[in-house]
PDB file of C-alpha atoms in Angstrom:
ATOM      1  CA  MET A 249      -6.400 -19.727 -21.523  1.00  0.00           C
ATOM      2  CA  THR A 250      -5.089 -17.770 -24.491  1.00  0.00           C
ATOM      3  CA  ALA A 251      -1.517 -18.472 -25.619  1.00  0.00           C
ATOM      4  CA  MET A 252       0.794 -15.573 -24.966  1.00  0.00           C
ATOM      5  CA  SER A 253       2.902 -14.008 -27.692  1.00  0.00           C
ATOM      6  CA  THR A 254       6.636 -14.626 -27.367  1.00  0.00           C
ATOM      7  CA  ARG A 255       7.199 -10.937 -28.036  1.00  0.00           C
ATOM      8  CA  TYR A 256       6.508 -10.055 -24.370  1.00  0.00           C
ATOM      9  CA  PRO A 257       7.892 -11.738 -21.257  1.00  0.00           C
ATOM     10  CA  VAL A 258       5.484 -13.206 -18.719  1.00  0.00           C
ATOM     11  CA  ALA A 259       6.628 -10.695 -16.097  1.00  0.00           C
ATOM     12  CA  PRO A 260       7.971  -7.387 -17.456  1.00  0.00           C
ATOM     13  CA  VAL A 261      11.485  -6.561 -16.293  1.00  0.00           C
ATOM     14  CA  VAL A 262      11.343  -3.563 -13.958  1.00  0.00           C
ATOM     15  CA  SER A 263      14.343  -1.825 -15.539  1.00  0.00           C
ATOM     16  CA  ALA A 264      13.101  -2.256 -19.118  1.00  0.00           C
ATOM     17  CA  PRO A 265      11.762   0.852 -20.851  1.00  0.00           C
ATOM     18  CA  ALA A 266       8.035   0.935 -21.497  1.00  0.00           C
ATOM     19  CA  ARG A 267       7.083  -0.671 -24.808  1.00  0.00           C
ATOM     20  CA  GLY A 268       3.531   0.621 -24.919  1.00  0.00           C
ATOM     21  CA  ARG A 269       0.436  -1.454 -24.326  1.00  0.00           C
ATOM     22  CA  GLU A 270       1.379  -4.796 -22.786  1.00  0.00           C
ATOM     23  CA  HIS A 271      -0.848  -7.668 -23.915  1.00  0.00           C
ATOM     24  CA  LEU A 272      -1.037  -9.917 -20.875  1.00  0.00           C
ATOM     25  CA  ASN A 273      -4.675 -10.956 -20.955  1.00  0.00           C
ATOM     26  CA  SER A 274      -5.359 -14.363 -19.385  1.00  0.00           C
ATOM     27  CA  THR A 275      -1.720 -14.598 -18.268  1.00  0.00           C
ATOM     28  CA  ASP A 276      -0.806 -16.462 -15.067  1.00  0.00           C
ATOM     29  CA  LEU A 277       0.973 -13.859 -12.925  1.00  0.00           C
ATOM     30  CA  HIS A 278       0.097 -15.486  -9.605  1.00  0.00           C
ATOM     31  CA  LEU A 279       2.645 -14.331  -6.974  1.00  0.00           C
ATOM     32  CA  ALA A 280       4.440 -12.150  -9.570  1.00  0.00           C
ATOM     33  CA  GLY A 281       6.706  -9.388  -8.268  1.00  0.00           C
ATOM     34  CA  LEU A 282       5.710  -6.370 -10.358  1.00  0.00           C
ATOM     35  CA  SER A 283       6.181  -3.570  -7.844  1.00  0.00           C
ATOM     36  CA  ALA A 284       7.094  -0.177  -9.356  1.00  0.00           C
ATOM     37  CA  THR A 285       6.507  -1.490 -12.891  1.00  0.00           C
ATOM     38  CA  ASP A 286       5.099   0.809 -15.575  1.00  0.00           C
ATOM     39  CA  LEU A 287       2.105  -0.897 -17.197  1.00  0.00           C
ATOM     40  CA  PRO A 288      -0.023   2.022 -18.423  1.00  0.00           C
ATOM     41  CA  GLY A 289      -2.804   0.821 -20.709  1.00  0.00           C
ATOM     42  CA  ALA A 290      -1.858  -2.837 -20.182  1.00  0.00           C
ATOM     43  CA  ASP A 291      -4.358  -5.479 -21.255  1.00  0.00           C
ATOM     44  CA  LEU A 292      -4.665  -7.655 -18.152  1.00  0.00           C
ATOM     45  CA  ARG A 293      -8.192  -8.931 -18.770  1.00  0.00           C
ATOM     46  CA  GLU A 294      -8.799 -12.219 -16.943  1.00  0.00           C
ATOM     47  CA  ALA A 295      -5.156 -12.313 -15.787  1.00  0.00           C
ATOM     48  CA  ASP A 296      -4.387 -14.271 -12.630  1.00  0.00           C
ATOM     49  CA  LEU A 297      -2.717 -11.712 -10.359  1.00  0.00           C
ATOM     50  CA  GLN A 298      -3.624 -13.462  -7.130  1.00  0.00           C
ATOM     51  CA  GLU A 299      -1.147 -12.500  -4.396  1.00  0.00           C
ATOM     52  CA  ALA A 300       0.898 -10.493  -6.916  1.00  0.00           C
ATOM     53  CA  ARG A 301       3.031  -7.643  -5.594  1.00  0.00           C
ATOM     54  CA  LEU A 302       1.966  -4.515  -7.478  1.00  0.00           C
ATOM     55  CA  ARG A 303       3.064  -1.800  -5.026  1.00  0.00           C
ATOM     56  CA  ASP A 304       3.544   1.590  -6.686  1.00  0.00           C
ATOM     57  CA  THR A 305       2.820   0.044 -10.095  1.00  0.00           C
ATOM     58  CA  CYS A 306       1.465   2.336 -12.809  1.00  0.00           C
ATOM     59  CA  LEU A 307      -1.756   0.740 -14.050  1.00  0.00           C
ATOM     60  CA  HIS A 308      -3.083   3.992 -15.519  1.00  0.00           C
ATOM     61  CA  ALA A 309      -5.873   3.139 -18.007  1.00  0.00           C
ATOM     62  CA  ALA A 310      -5.076  -0.593 -17.675  1.00  0.00           C
ATOM     63  CA  ASP A 311      -7.782  -3.090 -18.594  1.00  0.00           C
ATOM     64  CA  LEU A 312      -8.175  -5.355 -15.567  1.00  0.00           C
ATOM     65  CA  ARG A 313     -11.690  -6.585 -16.325  1.00  0.00           C
ATOM     66  CA  ASP A 314     -12.378  -9.953 -14.689  1.00  0.00           C
ATOM     67  CA  ALA A 315      -8.784 -10.165 -13.387  1.00  0.00           C
ATOM     68  CA  ASN A 316      -8.092 -12.192 -10.253  1.00  0.00           C
ATOM     69  CA  LEU A 317      -6.557  -9.718  -7.808  1.00  0.00           C
ATOM     70  CA  ARG A 318      -7.381 -11.672  -4.644  1.00  0.00           C
ATOM     71  CA  ASP A 319      -4.867 -10.878  -1.904  1.00  0.00           C
ATOM     72  CA  ALA A 320      -2.809  -8.764  -4.355  1.00  0.00           C
ATOM     73  CA  ASP A 321      -0.714  -5.925  -2.914  1.00  0.00           C
ATOM     74  CA  LEU A 322      -1.718  -2.777  -4.814  1.00  0.00           C
ATOM     75  CA  GLU A 323      -0.522  -0.315  -2.171  1.00  0.00           C
ATOM     76  CA  GLY A 324       0.304   3.006  -3.829  1.00  0.00           C
ATOM     77  CA  ALA A 325      -0.633   1.744  -7.316  1.00  0.00           C
ATOM     78  CA  ASP A 326      -1.871   4.249  -9.918  1.00  0.00           C
ATOM     79  CA  LEU A 327      -5.362   3.058 -10.933  1.00  0.00           C
ATOM     80  CA  ASP A 328      -6.396   6.291 -12.677  1.00  0.00           C
ATOM     81  CA  ALA A 329      -8.807   5.400 -15.509  1.00  0.00           C
ATOM     82  CA  ALA A 330      -8.231   1.649 -14.964  1.00  0.00           C
ATOM     83  CA  ASP A 331     -11.114  -0.685 -15.797  1.00  0.00           C
ATOM     84  CA  LEU A 332     -11.617  -3.112 -12.904  1.00  0.00           C
ATOM     85  CA  ARG A 333     -15.170  -4.182 -13.724  1.00  0.00           C
ATOM     86  CA  GLY A 334     -15.666  -7.788 -12.707  1.00  0.00           C
ATOM     87  CA  ALA A 335     -12.239  -7.975 -11.037  1.00  0.00           C
ATOM     88  CA  HIS A 336     -11.948 -10.081  -7.896  1.00  0.00           C
ATOM     89  CA  LEU A 337     -10.518  -7.842  -5.169  1.00  0.00           C
ATOM     90  CA  ASP A 338     -11.165  -9.954  -2.053  1.00  0.00           C
ATOM     91  CA  GLY A 339      -8.310  -9.336   0.395  1.00  0.00           C
ATOM     92  CA  ALA A 340      -6.479  -6.964  -1.970  1.00  0.00           C
ATOM     93  CA  ASN A 341      -4.407  -4.219  -0.306  1.00  0.00           C
ATOM     94  CA  LEU A 342      -5.489  -0.928  -1.899  1.00  0.00           C
ATOM     95  CA  ARG A 343      -4.072   1.361   0.792  1.00  0.00           C
ATOM     96  CA  ALA A 344      -2.916   4.613  -0.839  1.00  0.00           C
ATOM     97  CA  ALA A 345      -3.712   3.292  -4.332  1.00  0.00           C
ATOM     98  CA  THR A 346      -4.930   6.262  -6.350  1.00  0.00           C
ATOM     99  CA  PHE A 347      -7.937   6.431  -8.637  1.00  0.00           C
ATOM    100  CA  SER A 348      -9.950   9.035 -10.523  1.00  0.00           C
ATOM    101  CA  PRO A 349     -13.573   9.439 -11.583  1.00  0.00           C
ATOM    102  CA  LEU A 350     -12.552   7.587 -14.769  1.00  0.00           C
ATOM    103  CA  THR A 351     -11.678   4.414 -12.819  1.00  0.00           C
ATOM    104  CA  ALA A 352     -14.319   1.673 -13.250  1.00  0.00           C
ATOM    105  CA  TRP A 353     -14.775  -0.586 -10.198  1.00  0.00           C
ATOM    106  CA  PRO A 354     -16.598  -3.896  -9.779  1.00  0.00           C
ATOM    107  CA  ALA A 355     -20.320  -3.503  -9.027  1.00  0.00           C
ATOM    108  CA  GLY A 356     -20.857  -2.687  -5.364  1.00  0.00           C
ATOM    109  CA  PHE A 357     -17.155  -2.178  -4.595  1.00  0.00           C
ATOM    110  CA  ASP A 358     -16.268   0.815  -2.386  1.00  0.00           C
ATOM    111  CA  PRO A 359     -12.678   1.928  -3.130  1.00  0.00           C
ATOM    112  CA  LEU A 360     -12.645   4.428  -0.243  1.00  0.00           C
ATOM    113  CA  ALA A 361     -13.582   1.728   2.274  1.00  0.00           C
ATOM    114  CA  ALA A 362     -10.771  -0.409   0.804  1.00  0.00           C
ATOM    115  CA  GLY A 363      -8.230   2.372   1.483  1.00  0.00           C
ATOM    116  CA  ALA A 364      -7.847   3.790  -2.037  1.00  0.00           C
ATOM    117  CA  THR A 365      -7.431   7.542  -2.464  1.00  0.00           C
ATOM    118  CA  PRO A 366      -9.082   9.736  -5.106  1.00  0.00           C
ATOM    119  CA  THR A 367      -6.541  11.778  -7.057  1.00  0.00           C
ATOM    120  CA  ARG A 368      -8.772  14.529  -8.335  1.00  0.00           C
ATOM    121  CA  THR A 369     -12.263  15.854  -8.576  1.00  0.00           C
ATOM    122  CA  GLU A 370     -13.431  16.927 -11.988  1.00  0.00           C
ATOM    123  CA  HIS A 371     -15.623  19.964 -12.317  1.00  0.00           C
ATOM    124  CA  PRO A 372     -18.578  19.485 -14.719  1.00  0.00           C
ATOM    125  CA  THR A 373     -17.198  22.205 -17.024  1.00  0.00           C
ATOM    126  CA  ASP A 374     -13.656  20.778 -17.161  1.00  0.00           C
ATOM    127  CA  PRO A 375     -12.601  18.856 -20.260  1.00  0.00           C
ATOM    128  CA  VAL A 376     -12.064  15.172 -19.464  1.00  0.00           C
ATOM    129  CA  GLY A 377      -8.604  14.535 -18.018  1.00  0.00           C
ATOM    130  CA  VAL A 378      -7.849  18.100 -16.887  1.00  0.00           C
ATOM    131  CA  ARG A 379      -6.443  18.295 -13.367  1.00  0.00           C
ATOM    132  CA  ARG A 380      -7.560  21.169 -11.223  1.00  0.00           C
ATOM    133  CA  GLY A 381      -4.942  22.841  -9.030  1.00  0.00           C
ATOM    134  CA  ARG A 382      -5.195  22.153  -5.304  1.00  0.00           C
TER     135      ARG A 382
END
C-alpha cells in the first residue's frame, strides 16, 4: 500500500471546496461516508471503497481502475468518463448512477443491467464531450 500524502485528508470533508485532482490511490476508504462529495478526476486506483457510501458523488473522469467497490452505494453518482476497468463491483448499488460513452467499465460488466443510466448519446460527427439537446 502506498503511503498517503499528508496534504489531503483520508476522507474529504463534504463542505470543503474542491482542490482539484485528489490523490487517493491505494487508500483505505472502507465504509467511508462520501455521499455528495465532489471528486472529479480523483485518482482512486486500487482504493478500498468496499461498502463506502458514495450516493450522488461526482466521480466525473475519476480513475477507479482496480478499486474495490464491493457493496458500495453509488446510487445517483456521476460516473461520466470515469475509468472503472478492473474495478470490483460485486453487490454495488448503481441505481440511477449516470455514465457516458466515455466511461470505461470492467470487462463483461453491463452497467444497464446494474441500474446505471446513460447520460447522453454522442453522434459520430459531434466533437468529443458535446452534449446534444434532448
